[in-house]
Amino acid sequence: MKTPRYDLVLLDADRTLFDFDRSELEAIRQTLADWGIAPDERTVGRYLEINDGLWAACDRGEFPQPRLGRERFARLLDELGRTDADPEQMNRDYLTRLGTLSYLLPGAEELCRRLYPYCKLVIVTNGLTIAQEGRLSRAAIRPYISEMYVSEQMGCRKPELAYFQAVFAALGVDEAQKRRTVLLGDSISSDIRGGVGAGIDTVWLNPSGQTAPAELEITYIADSLEAAGAFILGTNVE
């Protein structure tokens, strides 16, 4: 095989490698049931709305991530009139459960196995530490991952430049090595904008065929993890 395009691959975790939606749904249903709350469609749906709204606010810099875990359950419990429940403990219970539910997306294990002999694989994620570390420790891809950098530990998050600068510093990546670095992720707002802002190549995982923002110079748009791997290795061209 020809020399691959990249030496370092920064991999997003949720919805790129991990089936977060499945894990999230199972974890919240189990947590609600444990606290004596019926995990019906309406209640679960409301939790998801609150949670997604808070994460979006974090991405916009409008809400501090350290407060997110407690706040999502505090708001839900307030709507349910459950003054007897502790949102801090409820969040801890949820994250513990989430960390035990490690489901990979189709093609994720094959992607990592395929890239591993040629590239250093590092996970860059905005998730919460206890959940991300728990899921990675149980995943079949664990032997292929060199490092994982979780925003909660870093004190900053994608797409902030400070997050990527901290990752590069930890890995000892200089300007020349950045030219041999690529970020693979599904999120335009955090992954692709972050990678572009950090001055590295980006591969947007876009299986649903969404339209790319015209102002972003995305290096490659992949409709599958298989296509992303072929581009990274340089096997998609003669």
Tab-separated table of N, CA, C and O in Angstrom, residues 6 8 24-25 28 33 37 54 58-59 65 74 82 96 104-105 109 113 117 123 155 163 166 168 174 189 200:
chain	number	residue	atom	x	y	z
A	6	TYR	N	-2.172	10.389	6.295
A	6	TYR	CA	-2.038	10.961	7.633
A	6	TYR	C	-1.323	9.995	8.572
A	6	TYR	O	-1.428	8.779	8.438
A	8	LEU	N	-1.580	10.900	12.108
A	8	LEU	CA	-2.380	11.044	13.328
A	8	LEU	C	-3.835	11.265	12.941
A	8	LEU	O	-4.145	12.159	12.152
A	24	GLU	N	-27.653	6.164	25.260
A	24	GLU	CA	-28.340	7.225	26.002
A	24	GLU	C	-29.763	6.811	26.360
A	24	GLU	O	-30.211	7.006	27.494
A	25	LEU	N	-30.463	6.248	25.388
A	25	LEU	CA	-31.852	5.868	25.607
A	25	LEU	C	-31.964	4.789	26.683
A	25	LEU	O	-32.817	4.871	27.587
A	28	ILE	N	-31.013	6.387	30.248
A	28	ILE	CA	-31.991	7.288	30.867
A	28	ILE	C	-33.235	6.514	31.292
A	28	ILE	O	-33.814	6.788	32.353
A	33	ALA	N	-36.380	4.714	35.926
A	33	ALA	CA	-37.056	3.614	36.609
A	33	ALA	C	-36.496	3.413	38.009
A	33	ALA	O	-37.248	3.180	38.971
A	37	ILE	N	-39.547	6.834	38.570
A	37	ILE	CA	-40.198	7.667	37.554
A	37	ILE	C	-40.473	6.796	36.338
A	37	ILE	O	-39.563	6.135	35.823
A	54	LEU	N	-29.255	22.031	26.400
A	54	LEU	CA	-28.129	22.445	27.235
A	54	LEU	C	-26.794	22.211	26.532
A	54	LEU	O	-25.887	23.049	26.604
A	58	CYS	N	-23.958	24.875	25.467
A	58	CYS	CA	-22.521	24.709	25.746
A	58	CYS	C	-21.701	24.953	24.493
A	58	CYS	O	-20.666	25.626	24.523
A	59	ASP	N	-22.150	24.390	23.374
A	59	ASP	CA	-21.428	24.562	22.109
A	59	ASP	C	-21.346	26.031	21.715
A	59	ASP	O	-20.368	26.468	21.095
A	65	GLN	N	-20.199	23.730	30.878
A	65	GLN	CA	-20.364	22.287	30.875
A	65	GLN	C	-20.365	21.670	32.278
A	65	GLN	O	-21.128	20.722	32.522
A	74	ALA	N	-32.182	18.569	37.172
A	74	ALA	CA	-32.903	19.530	38.001
A	74	ALA	C	-34.115	20.076	37.251
A	74	ALA	O	-35.212	20.210	37.821
A	82	ARG	N	-40.979	16.567	41.292
A	82	ARG	CA	-40.307	15.631	42.184
A	82	ARG	C	-39.286	16.372	43.046
A	82	ARG	O	-38.103	16.437	42.726
A	96	THR	N	-22.972	6.627	35.373
A	96	THR	CA	-22.438	5.300	35.680
A	96	THR	C	-23.054	4.250	34.767
A	96	THR	O	-22.364	3.380	34.224
A	104	LEU	N	-20.841	0.005	19.596
A	104	LEU	CA	-20.154	0.619	18.470
A	104	LEU	C	-21.084	0.718	17.273
A	104	LEU	O	-21.954	-0.136	17.077
A	105	LEU	N	-20.880	1.740	16.464
A	105	LEU	CA	-21.607	1.844	15.211
A	105	LEU	C	-21.047	0.842	14.209
A	105	LEU	O	-19.867	0.463	14.288
A	109	GLU	N	-15.298	-0.726	14.435
A	109	GLU	CA	-14.186	-1.618	14.789
A	109	GLU	C	-13.304	-1.883	13.575
A	109	GLU	O	-12.065	-1.859	13.664
A	113	ARG	N	-9.307	-1.016	13.203
A	113	ARG	CA	-8.393	-2.121	12.891
A	113	ARG	C	-7.616	-1.838	11.604
A	113	ARG	O	-6.417	-2.127	11.505
A	117	PRO	N	-2.435	-0.056	11.928
A	117	PRO	CA	-1.037	-0.317	11.555
A	117	PRO	C	-0.322	0.887	10.954
A	117	PRO	O	0.914	0.902	10.890
A	123	ILE	N	-8.893	9.598	20.433
A	123	ILE	CA	-10.279	10.055	20.535
A	123	ILE	C	-10.307	11.450	21.141
A	123	ILE	O	-9.648	11.723	22.147
A	155	GLY	N	-10.882	21.190	30.470
A	155	GLY	CA	-11.273	22.540	30.842
A	155	GLY	C	-11.682	23.394	29.656
A	155	GLY	O	-11.879	24.602	29.792
A	163	TYR	N	-8.967	23.865	23.030
A	163	TYR	CA	-9.066	22.414	23.190
A	163	TYR	C	-8.052	21.717	22.283
A	163	TYR	O	-7.294	20.847	22.724
A	166	ALA	N	-4.473	22.222	23.338
A	166	ALA	CA	-4.116	21.371	24.476
A	166	ALA	C	-3.848	19.937	24.027
A	166	ALA	O	-2.915	19.284	24.521
A	168	PHE	N	-2.810	19.002	20.985
A	168	PHE	CA	-1.539	19.003	20.252
A	168	PHE	C	-0.356	19.065	21.215
A	168	PHE	O	0.657	18.382	21.021
A	174	ASP	N	3.791	19.252	16.366
A	174	ASP	CA	4.246	20.570	15.928
A	174	ASP	C	3.539	20.964	14.630
A	174	ASP	O	2.694	20.222	14.113
A	189	SER	N	-20.720	21.459	13.811
A	189	SER	CA	-20.522	22.539	14.779
A	189	SER	C	-19.319	22.324	15.682
A	189	SER	O	-18.576	23.271	15.966
A	200	ILE	N	-6.184	21.920	10.764
A	200	ILE	CA	-5.909	20.549	10.322
A	200	ILE	C	-6.978	20.113	9.317
A	200	ILE	O	-8.032	20.715	9.206
